[in-house]
């Protein structure tokens, strides 16, 4: 070896060998001796004698021939220090000065050596060995390699171990050995990859590996890393199909289809017995139409190695031209030669056949080869004549013991072959089906909901008697009680639709037979029957009569019967007869009397309507204030209709009613309106209103009416005072505050109106009517947008506020925006008549005639639910509109809404 040049050079100044490696020097034998010197000191002794003694003794300080200046200076410093120390210890002159050096190694450990005599043999054997640091890493690698060596086990040893002939040895887990060996080989193969592909535990991203294992190749960020991982997997286990499939899909996601095909073809060569890799190869090659012939050859090659693969046979049939029935049939028949009991192949083959006789023969063969598959039995039975089907069904019952579907099909077959089949016979069959189902496998037992779905399926197939037998058997077996009613009512409501309404009807019928006095169930049953019997209302009427006979004291059933007779049956005379021939306990019912009056008004028989009301009031004068109110309202209508001036008679009738109900604000309002409209006497009207406020101080409408009369008399101070008094009496009414603001707006005092509006909103922040007044007092639309949000937030998206926002957009000529807000308002609540009026205005302005007709139908369906809206109520309460049709009222409401600038 060539000698390094720096070894012959002088070291740099201050160089200390080994200091860079942390060397601290070493000791010699001269340093290990101990010398003890006793020095007798007297008063005349000085430091020079001590120094001379020390310097002449080589044990502490050796004589050095070449002492440089720095050493001399250091020696002087140490001597000075020793002199000062000795001067301080003059009091201890008798104590000899003992100078020692580092003791010898033997002396230092002598006490420990003596202690070793007490160590036992066991303790000595448990002492750890001293670590040998020499070539430690290399020795650990050699030991690890020694442990990783594998040796072939002789066949004789394996045979004896499997037979258990070797004593003292347990069975070896060859699977774990194989897995460990595979893992070891995989690591070794990874290390053998080329230098440009560096795969180890520190560089492989676990996230990438998880994506590859899960098949999520699209989101792999580092494609090259994924390729490297898959390359390792392919080299480790070349016969595993999943590695090749993953590699091909990764290339496909990287838009490298050619490389994907190359990889999958190579994979087919290495994993020929795996059907998945052939399927993947076909999928990749089918991306181009021109590769269809290649796909067929690939399938043929795959079937040569996997003749028992169901997926490949089905794929082979799929690859063929869909119009080439002969080729597809031939492929499926070849597949059945390999897999004669395969259900999917038989199913596809049967679907390709059109001839009924051929289908029957195929089903017969399929049933023979697949006797436990119910679908083939069911189809074979269904295409057979009634007598043959019964024989085949008996065969199926023997093959499929305990299968409820056999009895279900038997019931359908009986109903199909014998339309006059007795329902009790079908119920017995269903009972057998229930018992077989309960006795079968616990995992396949049908629940209550499952049986209801079976009934719905039977109904949709046209087997109504089978449907009823299922429902009846189910409810009998469940033994429903009063507490279970809600579940069955919910189930019946859930399945009720145009297609499966019959099932819900049977549920209602059964419950009614068991609970005949449950009115809620009767109402739901009748609604279900009406949706079913569009052309056959006689059945509905029969159930109505049955319900009334069982519940003669329930007025709602009578009213529903009369209404359906009038509206659905267009038989108004029949409806009158129903309301006339009542049970004795319903003769004095006010709702039925009002219904009779309504029918008479619809037929323009006003005289009869008047007689009915007068008879009732003469017989029951103190029964109801509502009856008196409606009667006076009707008399006002007749007075106007006949152009008569019977105002005096009206006042008499009102006073008569007030004698029975002296604290009724409705009657006082009627009296005031008669004075205002019929007699046109403001003073008498004010007198009656003032009396009404004294008798009924809690009536909001009377206070507002009194204020309007004073306003008409041009006494604004008193009008304001009336409202203030009303607020004092009823401080919780936002309606009085609204009337107060309206009064100022009508008199064009907008400043006071805004002040009152702000004050009212502080008192009633959730009042929709006050928010509308506040919004109407904001002059510009751009300034209202923030207020819109505040109003919606404060009123919890009130339908009135939603409608009001739509009106503001309408006034701003933004009709489409207005329409969206009107629809939102109706979605929130369909009871607001004003919203219907505004939406009708939009439909007239923008829509076609068809749109208007659709809207009309939609409105009539919801007419009975409408009960809100300021304009709507003012129109409907007007006695001149007493006999108007619903759509006529809507037209009048819509015109009234357009007649003024703001809501």
mmCIF file of N, CA and C in Angstrom, residues 732-852:
data_model
loop_
_atom_site.group_PDB
_atom_site.id
_atom_site.type_symbol
_atom_site.label_atom_id
_atom_site.label_comp_id
_atom_site.label_asym_id
_atom_site.label_seq_id
_atom_site.Cartn_x
_atom_site.Cartn_y
_atom_site.Cartn_z
ATOM 1 N N UNK A 732 -103.118 42.950 23.761
ATOM 2 C CA UNK A 732 -102.363 41.894 23.065
ATOM 3 C C UNK A 732 -102.765 41.759 21.597
ATOM 4 N N UNK A 733 -103.538 42.693 21.080
ATOM 5 C CA UNK A 733 -104.037 42.585 19.707
ATOM 6 C C UNK A 733 -103.173 43.404 18.754
ATOM 7 N N UNK A 734 -102.523 42.760 17.811
ATOM 8 C CA UNK A 734 -101.774 43.458 16.768
ATOM 9 C C UNK A 734 -102.714 43.975 15.676
ATOM 10 N N UNK A 735 -103.923 43.389 15.610
ATOM 11 C CA UNK A 735 -104.893 43.793 14.590
ATOM 12 C C UNK A 735 -105.362 45.225 14.819
ATOM 13 N N UNK A 736 -105.503 45.647 16.086
ATOM 14 C CA UNK A 736 -105.902 47.021 16.395
ATOM 15 C C UNK A 736 -104.805 48.015 16.011
ATOM 16 N N UNK A 737 -103.534 47.610 16.223
ATOM 17 C CA UNK A 737 -102.424 48.471 15.815
ATOM 18 C C UNK A 737 -102.395 48.611 14.290
ATOM 19 N N UNK A 738 -102.676 47.530 13.600
ATOM 20 C CA UNK A 738 -102.729 47.591 12.139
ATOM 21 C C UNK A 738 -103.840 48.545 11.687
ATOM 22 N N UNK A 739 -105.010 48.467 12.339
ATOM 23 C CA UNK A 739 -106.111 49.378 12.004
ATOM 24 C C UNK A 739 -105.728 50.831 12.271
ATOM 25 N N UNK A 740 -104.951 51.044 13.335
ATOM 26 C CA UNK A 740 -104.518 52.401 13.671
ATOM 27 C C UNK A 740 -103.572 52.954 12.605
ATOM 28 N N UNK A 741 -102.663 52.099 12.113
ATOM 29 C CA UNK A 741 -101.738 52.514 11.044
ATOM 30 C C UNK A 741 -102.503 52.744 9.747
ATOM 31 N N UNK A 742 -103.467 51.855 9.444
ATOM 32 C CA UNK A 742 -104.278 52.024 8.232
ATOM 33 C C UNK A 742 -105.037 53.356 8.255
ATOM 34 N N UNK A 743 -105.518 53.747 9.426
ATOM 35 C CA UNK A 743 -106.243 55.012 9.546
ATOM 36 C C UNK A 743 -105.355 56.179 9.142
ATOM 37 N N UNK A 744 -104.090 56.175 9.578
ATOM 38 C CA UNK A 744 -103.180 57.267 9.237
ATOM 39 C C UNK A 744 -102.813 57.222 7.757
ATOM 40 N N UNK A 745 -102.678 56.009 7.199
ATOM 41 C CA UNK A 745 -102.352 55.902 5.770
ATOM 42 C C UNK A 745 -103.506 56.426 4.926
ATOM 43 N N UNK A 746 -104.746 56.080 5.308
ATOM 44 C CA UNK A 746 -105.902 56.561 4.546
ATOM 45 C C UNK A 746 -106.005 58.087 4.578
ATOM 46 N N UNK A 747 -105.515 58.680 5.679
ATOM 47 C CA UNK A 747 -105.543 60.137 5.786
ATOM 48 C C UNK A 747 -104.217 60.769 5.363
ATOM 49 N N UNK A 748 -103.353 59.965 4.732
ATOM 50 C CA UNK A 748 -102.115 60.435 4.104
ATOM 51 C C UNK A 748 -101.143 61.074 5.087
ATOM 52 N N UNK A 749 -101.165 60.612 6.317
ATOM 53 C CA UNK A 749 -100.180 61.068 7.301
ATOM 54 C C UNK A 749 -99.130 59.960 7.455
ATOM 55 N N UNK A 750 -98.213 59.896 6.475
ATOM 56 C CA UNK A 750 -97.261 58.774 6.427
ATOM 57 C C UNK A 750 -96.205 58.851 7.515
ATOM 58 N N UNK A 751 -95.888 60.059 7.961
ATOM 59 C CA UNK A 751 -94.873 60.196 9.015
ATOM 60 C C UNK A 751 -95.373 59.560 10.310
ATOM 61 N N UNK A 752 -96.612 59.880 10.692
ATOM 62 C CA UNK A 752 -97.193 59.270 11.894
ATOM 63 C C UNK A 752 -97.370 57.772 11.695
ATOM 64 N N UNK A 753 -97.720 57.377 10.470
ATOM 65 C CA UNK A 753 -97.908 55.953 10.188
ATOM 66 C C UNK A 753 -96.603 55.190 10.390
ATOM 67 N N UNK A 754 -95.475 55.760 9.931
ATOM 68 C CA UNK A 754 -94.182 55.090 10.123
ATOM 69 C C UNK A 754 -93.823 55.021 11.599
ATOM 70 N N UNK A 755 -94.096 56.089 12.326
ATOM 71 C CA UNK A 755 -93.802 56.082 13.769
ATOM 72 C C UNK A 755 -94.621 55.005 14.486
ATOM 73 N N UNK A 756 -95.913 54.934 14.131
ATOM 74 C CA UNK A 756 -96.761 53.913 14.751
ATOM 75 C C UNK A 756 -96.315 52.504 14.339
ATOM 76 N N UNK A 757 -95.875 52.375 13.099
ATOM 77 C CA UNK A 757 -95.426 51.058 12.625
ATOM 78 C C UNK A 757 -94.198 50.593 13.395
ATOM 79 N N UNK A 758 -93.226 51.476 13.594
ATOM 80 C CA UNK A 758 -92.023 51.112 14.362
ATOM 81 C C UNK A 758 -92.369 50.751 15.800
ATOM 82 N N UNK A 759 -93.281 51.528 16.375
ATOM 83 C CA UNK A 759 -93.684 51.255 17.765
ATOM 84 C C UNK A 759 -94.411 49.913 17.868
ATOM 85 N N UNK A 760 -95.274 49.652 16.893
ATOM 86 C CA UNK A 760 -96.039 48.399 16.925
ATOM 87 C C UNK A 760 -95.131 47.185 16.745
ATOM 88 N N UNK A 761 -94.122 47.307 15.869
ATOM 89 C CA UNK A 761 -93.213 46.173 15.647
ATOM 90 C C UNK A 761 -92.381 45.860 16.882
ATOM 91 N N UNK A 762 -92.093 46.872 17.684
ATOM 92 C CA UNK A 762 -91.383 46.606 18.938
ATOM 93 C C UNK A 762 -92.251 45.807 19.899
ATOM 94 N N UNK A 763 -93.571 46.084 19.843
ATOM 95 C CA UNK A 763 -94.491 45.355 20.725
ATOM 96 C C UNK A 763 -94.819 43.966 20.178
ATOM 97 N N UNK A 764 -94.916 43.855 18.845
ATOM 98 C CA UNK A 764 -95.309 42.584 18.211
ATOM 99 C C UNK A 764 -94.314 42.247 17.089
ATOM 100 N N UNK A 765 -93.105 41.828 17.436
ATOM 101 C CA UNK A 765 -92.077 41.583 16.391
ATOM 102 C C UNK A 765 -92.388 40.384 15.495
ATOM 103 N N UNK A 766 -93.323 39.525 15.880
ATOM 104 C CA UNK A 766 -93.636 38.332 15.085
ATOM 105 C C UNK A 766 -94.931 38.477 14.294
ATOM 106 N N UNK A 767 -95.510 39.658 14.286
ATOM 107 C CA UNK A 767 -96.782 39.872 13.603
ATOM 108 C C UNK A 767 -96.540 40.067 12.102
ATOM 109 N N UNK A 768 -97.103 39.188 11.302
ATOM 110 C CA UNK A 768 -96.938 39.266 9.841
ATOM 111 C C UNK A 768 -97.650 40.499 9.289
ATOM 112 N N UNK A 769 -98.848 40.809 9.803
ATOM 113 C CA UNK A 769 -99.609 41.961 9.292
ATOM 114 C C UNK A 769 -98.882 43.279 9.555
ATOM 115 N N UNK A 770 -98.250 43.409 10.718
ATOM 116 C CA UNK A 770 -97.512 44.634 11.022
ATOM 117 C C UNK A 770 -96.263 44.757 10.164
ATOM 118 N N UNK A 771 -95.624 43.639 9.882
ATOM 119 C CA UNK A 771 -94.437 43.672 9.007
ATOM 120 C C UNK A 771 -94.836 44.105 7.594
ATOM 121 N N UNK A 772 -95.999 43.656 7.142
ATOM 122 C CA UNK A 772 -96.457 44.062 5.809
ATOM 123 C C UNK A 772 -96.700 45.575 5.770
ATOM 124 N N UNK A 773 -97.314 46.118 6.830
ATOM 125 C CA UNK A 773 -97.517 47.557 6.894
ATOM 126 C C UNK A 773 -96.179 48.290 6.894
ATOM 127 N N UNK A 774 -95.219 47.759 7.643
ATOM 128 C CA UNK A 774 -93.899 48.386 7.716
ATOM 129 C C UNK A 774 -93.219 48.386 6.338
ATOM 130 N N UNK A 775 -93.302 47.257 5.642
ATOM 131 C CA UNK A 775 -92.687 47.157 4.311
ATOM 132 C C UNK A 775 -93.363 48.090 3.318
ATOM 133 N N UNK A 776 -94.677 48.234 3.432
ATOM 134 C CA UNK A 776 -95.397 49.099 2.491
ATOM 135 C C UNK A 776 -95.053 50.567 2.680
ATOM 136 N N UNK A 777 -94.557 50.943 3.849
ATOM 137 C CA UNK A 777 -94.210 52.337 4.121
ATOM 138 C C UNK A 777 -92.787 52.679 3.706
ATOM 139 N N UNK A 778 -92.006 51.673 3.251
ATOM 140 C CA UNK A 778 -90.667 51.940 2.729
ATOM 141 C C UNK A 778 -90.813 52.400 1.274
ATOM 142 N N UNK A 779 -90.315 53.574 0.928
ATOM 143 C CA UNK A 779 -90.650 54.149 -0.391
ATOM 144 C C UNK A 779 -90.023 53.419 -1.578
ATOM 145 N N UNK A 780 -88.757 52.921 -1.451
ATOM 146 C CA UNK A 780 -88.058 52.336 -2.591
ATOM 147 C C UNK A 780 -87.908 50.832 -2.428
ATOM 148 N N UNK A 781 -87.971 50.144 -3.567
ATOM 149 C CA UNK A 781 -87.830 48.681 -3.553
ATOM 150 C C UNK A 781 -86.434 48.268 -3.112
ATOM 151 N N UNK A 782 -85.434 49.028 -3.498
ATOM 152 C CA UNK A 782 -84.056 48.682 -3.131
ATOM 153 C C UNK A 782 -83.843 48.738 -1.628
ATOM 154 N N UNK A 783 -84.606 49.588 -0.949
ATOM 155 C CA UNK A 783 -84.475 49.704 0.504
ATOM 156 C C UNK A 783 -85.246 48.616 1.242
ATOM 157 N N UNK A 784 -86.123 47.919 0.512
ATOM 158 C CA UNK A 784 -86.945 46.909 1.175
ATOM 159 C C UNK A 784 -86.233 45.558 1.321
ATOM 160 N N UNK A 785 -85.179 45.318 0.529
ATOM 161 C CA UNK A 785 -84.591 43.970 0.474
ATOM 162 C C UNK A 785 -84.065 43.528 1.833
ATOM 163 N N UNK A 786 -83.396 44.432 2.534
ATOM 164 C CA UNK A 786 -82.912 44.075 3.872
ATOM 165 C C UNK A 786 -84.076 43.842 4.819
ATOM 166 N N UNK A 787 -85.116 44.658 4.667
ATOM 167 C CA UNK A 787 -86.295 44.490 5.525
ATOM 168 C C UNK A 787 -87.006 43.164 5.236
ATOM 169 N N UNK A 788 -86.941 42.696 3.970
ATOM 170 C CA UNK A 788 -87.530 41.395 3.645
ATOM 171 C C UNK A 788 -86.904 40.295 4.503
ATOM 172 N N UNK A 789 -85.581 40.300 4.594
ATOM 173 C CA UNK A 789 -84.874 39.273 5.376
ATOM 174 C C UNK A 789 -85.256 39.353 6.849
ATOM 175 N N UNK A 790 -85.339 40.588 7.367
ATOM 176 C CA UNK A 790 -85.721 40.753 8.779
ATOM 177 C C UNK A 790 -87.135 40.241 9.026
ATOM 178 N N UNK A 791 -88.023 40.518 8.090
ATOM 179 C CA UNK A 791 -89.414 40.073 8.249
ATOM 180 C C UNK A 791 -89.510 38.553 8.208
ATOM 181 N N UNK A 792 -88.813 37.933 7.266
ATOM 182 C CA UNK A 792 -88.845 36.468 7.172
ATOM 183 C C UNK A 792 -88.251 35.819 8.420
ATOM 184 N N UNK A 793 -87.167 36.403 8.912
ATOM 185 C CA UNK A 793 -86.521 35.844 10.113
ATOM 186 C C UNK A 793 -87.418 35.983 11.334
ATOM 187 N N UNK A 794 -88.070 37.144 11.472
ATOM 188 C CA UNK A 794 -88.894 37.398 12.661
ATOM 189 C C UNK A 794 -90.164 36.562 12.657
ATOM 190 N N UNK A 795 -90.725 36.318 11.484
ATOM 191 C CA UNK A 795 -92.008 35.595 11.391
ATOM 192 C C UNK A 795 -91.831 34.123 11.053
ATOM 193 N N UNK A 796 -90.593 33.636 11.053
ATOM 194 C CA UNK A 796 -90.319 32.216 10.766
ATOM 195 C C UNK A 796 -90.874 31.803 9.397
ATOM 196 N N UNK A 797 -90.562 32.639 8.359
ATOM 197 C CA UNK A 797 -90.995 32.357 6.981
ATOM 198 C C UNK A 797 -92.513 32.203 6.877
ATOM 199 N N UNK A 798 -93.222 33.158 7.434
ATOM 200 C CA UNK A 798 -94.682 33.128 7.384
ATOM 201 C C UNK A 798 -95.165 33.172 5.933
ATOM 202 N N UNK A 799 -96.225 32.399 5.656
ATOM 203 C CA UNK A 799 -96.770 32.371 4.298
ATOM 204 C C UNK A 799 -97.303 33.743 3.894
ATOM 205 N N UNK A 800 -97.777 34.525 4.852
ATOM 206 C CA UNK A 800 -98.289 35.869 4.550
ATOM 207 C C UNK A 800 -97.145 36.781 4.100
ATOM 208 N N UNK A 801 -95.994 36.681 4.777
ATOM 209 C CA UNK A 801 -94.830 37.486 4.387
ATOM 210 C C UNK A 801 -94.313 37.046 3.018
ATOM 211 N N UNK A 802 -94.280 35.743 2.772
ATOM 212 C CA UNK A 802 -93.840 35.237 1.467
ATOM 213 C C UNK A 802 -94.742 35.783 0.358
ATOM 214 N N UNK A 803 -96.053 35.795 0.615
ATOM 215 C CA UNK A 803 -96.979 36.338 -0.366
ATOM 216 C C UNK A 803 -96.759 37.839 -0.543
ATOM 217 N N UNK A 804 -96.535 38.560 0.547
ATOM 218 C CA UNK A 804 -96.342 40.005 0.475
ATOM 219 C C UNK A 804 -95.100 40.358 -0.344
ATOM 220 N N UNK A 805 -94.026 39.592 -0.185
ATOM 221 C CA UNK A 805 -92.815 39.852 -0.981
ATOM 222 C C UNK A 805 -93.117 39.653 -2.464
ATOM 223 N N UNK A 806 -93.922 38.605 -2.759
ATOM 224 C CA UNK A 806 -94.330 38.393 -4.146
ATOM 225 C C UNK A 806 -95.135 39.560 -4.685
ATOM 226 N N UNK A 807 -95.997 40.151 -3.861
ATOM 227 C CA UNK A 807 -96.806 41.302 -4.281
ATOM 228 C C UNK A 807 -95.915 42.503 -4.585
ATOM 229 N N UNK A 808 -94.908 42.724 -3.754
ATOM 230 C CA UNK A 808 -93.991 43.833 -4.014
ATOM 231 C C UNK A 808 -93.260 43.647 -5.339
ATOM 232 N N UNK A 809 -92.835 42.409 -5.644
ATOM 233 C CA UNK A 809 -92.200 42.155 -6.941
ATOM 234 C C UNK A 809 -93.209 42.344 -8.083
ATOM 235 N N UNK A 810 -94.469 41.981 -7.842
ATOM 236 C CA UNK A 810 -95.510 42.184 -8.858
ATOM 237 C C UNK A 810 -95.672 43.686 -9.160
ATOM 238 N N UNK A 811 -95.707 44.482 -8.112
ATOM 239 C CA UNK A 811 -95.826 45.935 -8.292
ATOM 240 C C UNK A 811 -94.607 46.519 -8.991
ATOM 241 N N UNK A 812 -93.460 45.836 -8.861
ATOM 242 C CA UNK A 812 -92.224 46.275 -9.513
ATOM 243 C C UNK A 812 -92.093 45.705 -10.923
ATOM 244 N N UNK A 813 -93.195 45.086 -11.434
ATOM 245 C CA UNK A 813 -93.254 44.507 -12.778
ATOM 246 C C UNK A 813 -92.296 43.328 -12.969
ATOM 247 N N UNK A 814 -91.966 42.633 -11.883
ATOM 248 C CA UNK A 814 -91.136 41.427 -11.964
ATOM 249 C C UNK A 814 -92.029 40.222 -11.680
ATOM 250 N N UNK A 815 -92.785 39.848 -12.710
ATOM 251 C CA UNK A 815 -93.858 38.878 -12.510
ATOM 252 C C UNK A 815 -93.349 37.461 -12.272
ATOM 253 N N UNK A 816 -92.261 37.086 -12.915
ATOM 254 C CA UNK A 816 -91.736 35.724 -12.707
ATOM 255 C C UNK A 816 -91.224 35.551 -11.283
ATOM 256 N N UNK A 817 -90.536 36.564 -10.780
ATOM 257 C CA UNK A 817 -90.087 36.509 -9.381
ATOM 258 C C UNK A 817 -91.281 36.467 -8.445
ATOM 259 N N UNK A 818 -92.285 37.262 -8.762
ATOM 260 C CA UNK A 818 -93.482 37.279 -7.927
ATOM 261 C C UNK A 818 -94.132 35.899 -7.893
ATOM 262 N N UNK A 819 -94.196 35.234 -9.054
ATOM 263 C CA UNK A 819 -94.818 33.903 -9.111
ATOM 264 C C UNK A 819 -94.078 32.892 -8.230
ATOM 265 N N UNK A 820 -92.738 32.959 -8.212
ATOM 266 C CA UNK A 820 -91.970 32.022 -7.373
ATOM 267 C C UNK A 820 -92.265 32.247 -5.893
ATOM 268 N N UNK A 821 -92.456 33.515 -5.487
ATOM 269 C CA UNK A 821 -92.779 33.785 -4.081
ATOM 270 C C UNK A 821 -94.204 33.360 -3.744
ATOM 271 N N UNK A 822 -95.136 33.512 -4.693
ATOM 272 C CA UNK A 822 -96.500 33.036 -4.463
ATOM 273 C C UNK A 822 -96.529 31.522 -4.280
ATOM 274 N N UNK A 823 -95.745 30.814 -5.097
ATOM 275 C CA UNK A 823 -95.691 29.355 -4.976
ATOM 276 C C UNK A 823 -95.087 28.941 -3.640
ATOM 277 N N UNK A 824 -94.067 29.651 -3.211
ATOM 278 C CA UNK A 824 -93.473 29.360 -1.897
ATOM 279 C C UNK A 824 -94.484 29.585 -0.777
ATOM 280 N N UNK A 825 -95.286 30.631 -0.920
ATOM 281 C CA UNK A 825 -96.306 30.911 0.091
ATOM 282 C C UNK A 825 -97.337 29.788 0.152
ATOM 283 N N UNK A 826 -97.786 29.309 -1.017
ATOM 284 C CA UNK A 826 -98.766 28.217 -1.041
ATOM 285 C C UNK A 826 -98.172 26.928 -0.511
ATOM 286 N N UNK A 827 -96.890 26.721 -0.782
ATOM 287 C CA UNK A 827 -96.236 25.517 -0.265
ATOM 288 C C UNK A 827 -96.192 25.545 1.258
ATOM 289 N N UNK A 828 -96.029 26.747 1.799
ATOM 290 C CA UNK A 828 -95.995 26.888 3.261
ATOM 291 C C UNK A 828 -97.384 26.699 3.865
ATOM 292 N N UNK A 829 -98.417 27.242 3.188
ATOM 293 C CA UNK A 829 -99.788 27.112 3.687
ATOM 294 C C UNK A 829 -100.749 27.319 2.521
ATOM 295 N N UNK A 830 -101.644 26.326 2.310
ATOM 296 C CA UNK A 830 -102.613 26.408 1.219
ATOM 297 C C UNK A 830 -103.939 27.032 1.652
ATOM 298 N N UNK A 831 -103.987 27.554 2.860
ATOM 299 C CA UNK A 831 -105.245 28.096 3.386
ATOM 300 C C UNK A 831 -105.409 29.583 3.129
ATOM 301 N N UNK A 832 -104.406 30.230 2.520
ATOM 302 C CA UNK A 832 -104.458 31.675 2.296
ATOM 303 C C UNK A 832 -105.131 31.965 0.958
ATOM 304 N N UNK A 833 -106.370 32.462 0.994
ATOM 305 C CA UNK A 833 -107.106 32.736 -0.228
ATOM 306 C C UNK A 833 -106.517 33.875 -1.032
ATOM 307 N N UNK A 834 -105.916 34.882 -0.369
ATOM 308 C CA UNK A 834 -105.299 35.989 -1.094
ATOM 309 C C UNK A 834 -104.170 35.510 -1.986
ATOM 310 N N UNK A 835 -103.400 34.541 -1.504
ATOM 311 C CA UNK A 835 -102.292 34.007 -2.304
ATOM 312 C C UNK A 835 -102.818 33.298 -3.557
ATOM 313 N N UNK A 836 -103.919 32.564 -3.413
ATOM 314 C CA UNK A 836 -104.540 31.936 -4.581
ATOM 315 C C UNK A 836 -104.974 33.005 -5.585
ATOM 316 N N UNK A 837 -105.492 34.137 -5.070
ATOM 317 C CA UNK A 837 -105.915 35.215 -5.956
ATOM 318 C C UNK A 837 -104.756 35.813 -6.732
ATOM 319 N N UNK A 838 -103.635 36.070 -6.056
ATOM 320 C CA UNK A 838 -102.467 36.624 -6.740
ATOM 321 C C UNK A 838 -101.900 35.635 -7.759
ATOM 322 N N UNK A 839 -101.876 34.364 -7.410
ATOM 323 C CA UNK A 839 -101.361 33.371 -8.348
ATOM 324 C C UNK A 839 -102.266 33.246 -9.573
ATOM 325 N N UNK A 840 -103.566 33.442 -9.363
ATOM 326 C CA UNK A 840 -104.491 33.424 -10.499
ATOM 327 C C UNK A 840 -104.247 34.642 -11.399
ATOM 328 N N UNK A 841 -103.951 35.785 -10.807
ATOM 329 C CA UNK A 841 -103.606 36.970 -11.604
ATOM 330 C C UNK A 841 -102.378 36.714 -12.468
ATOM 331 N N UNK A 842 -101.383 36.045 -11.889
ATOM 332 C CA UNK A 842 -100.177 35.730 -12.659
ATOM 333 C C UNK A 842 -100.502 34.769 -13.802
ATOM 334 N N UNK A 843 -101.317 33.754 -13.514
ATOM 335 C CA UNK A 843 -101.659 32.766 -14.556
ATOM 336 C C UNK A 843 -102.422 33.431 -15.693
ATOM 337 N N UNK A 844 -103.333 34.340 -15.365
ATOM 338 C CA UNK A 844 -104.072 35.051 -16.413
ATOM 339 C C UNK A 844 -103.145 35.920 -17.257
ATOM 340 N N UNK A 845 -102.124 36.509 -16.630
ATOM 341 C CA UNK A 845 -101.257 37.451 -17.339
ATOM 342 C C UNK A 845 -100.223 36.745 -18.193
ATOM 343 N N UNK A 846 -99.698 35.620 -17.721
ATOM 344 C CA UNK A 846 -98.560 34.969 -18.379
ATOM 345 C C UNK A 846 -98.955 33.647 -19.034
ATOM 346 N N UNK A 847 -99.871 32.881 -18.403
ATOM 347 C CA UNK A 847 -100.165 31.523 -18.852
ATOM 348 C C UNK A 847 -101.128 31.461 -20.021
ATOM 349 N N UNK A 848 -101.255 30.233 -20.541
ATOM 350 C CA UNK A 848 -102.189 29.957 -21.634
ATOM 351 C C UNK A 848 -103.529 29.505 -21.058
ATOM 352 N N UNK A 849 -104.456 29.207 -21.958
ATOM 353 C CA UNK A 849 -105.756 28.712 -21.502
ATOM 354 C C UNK A 849 -105.626 27.368 -20.793
ATOM 355 N N UNK A 850 -104.719 26.528 -21.288
ATOM 356 C CA UNK A 850 -104.489 25.236 -20.620
ATOM 357 C C UNK A 850 -103.940 25.446 -19.216
ATOM 358 N N UNK A 851 -103.066 26.423 -19.060
ATOM 359 C CA UNK A 851 -102.525 26.716 -17.725
ATOM 360 C C UNK A 851 -103.628 27.190 -16.789
ATOM 361 N N UNK A 852 -104.545 27.974 -17.312
ATOM 362 C CA UNK A 852 -105.652 28.463 -16.475
ATOM 363 C C UNK A 852 -106.556 27.307 -16.050
#
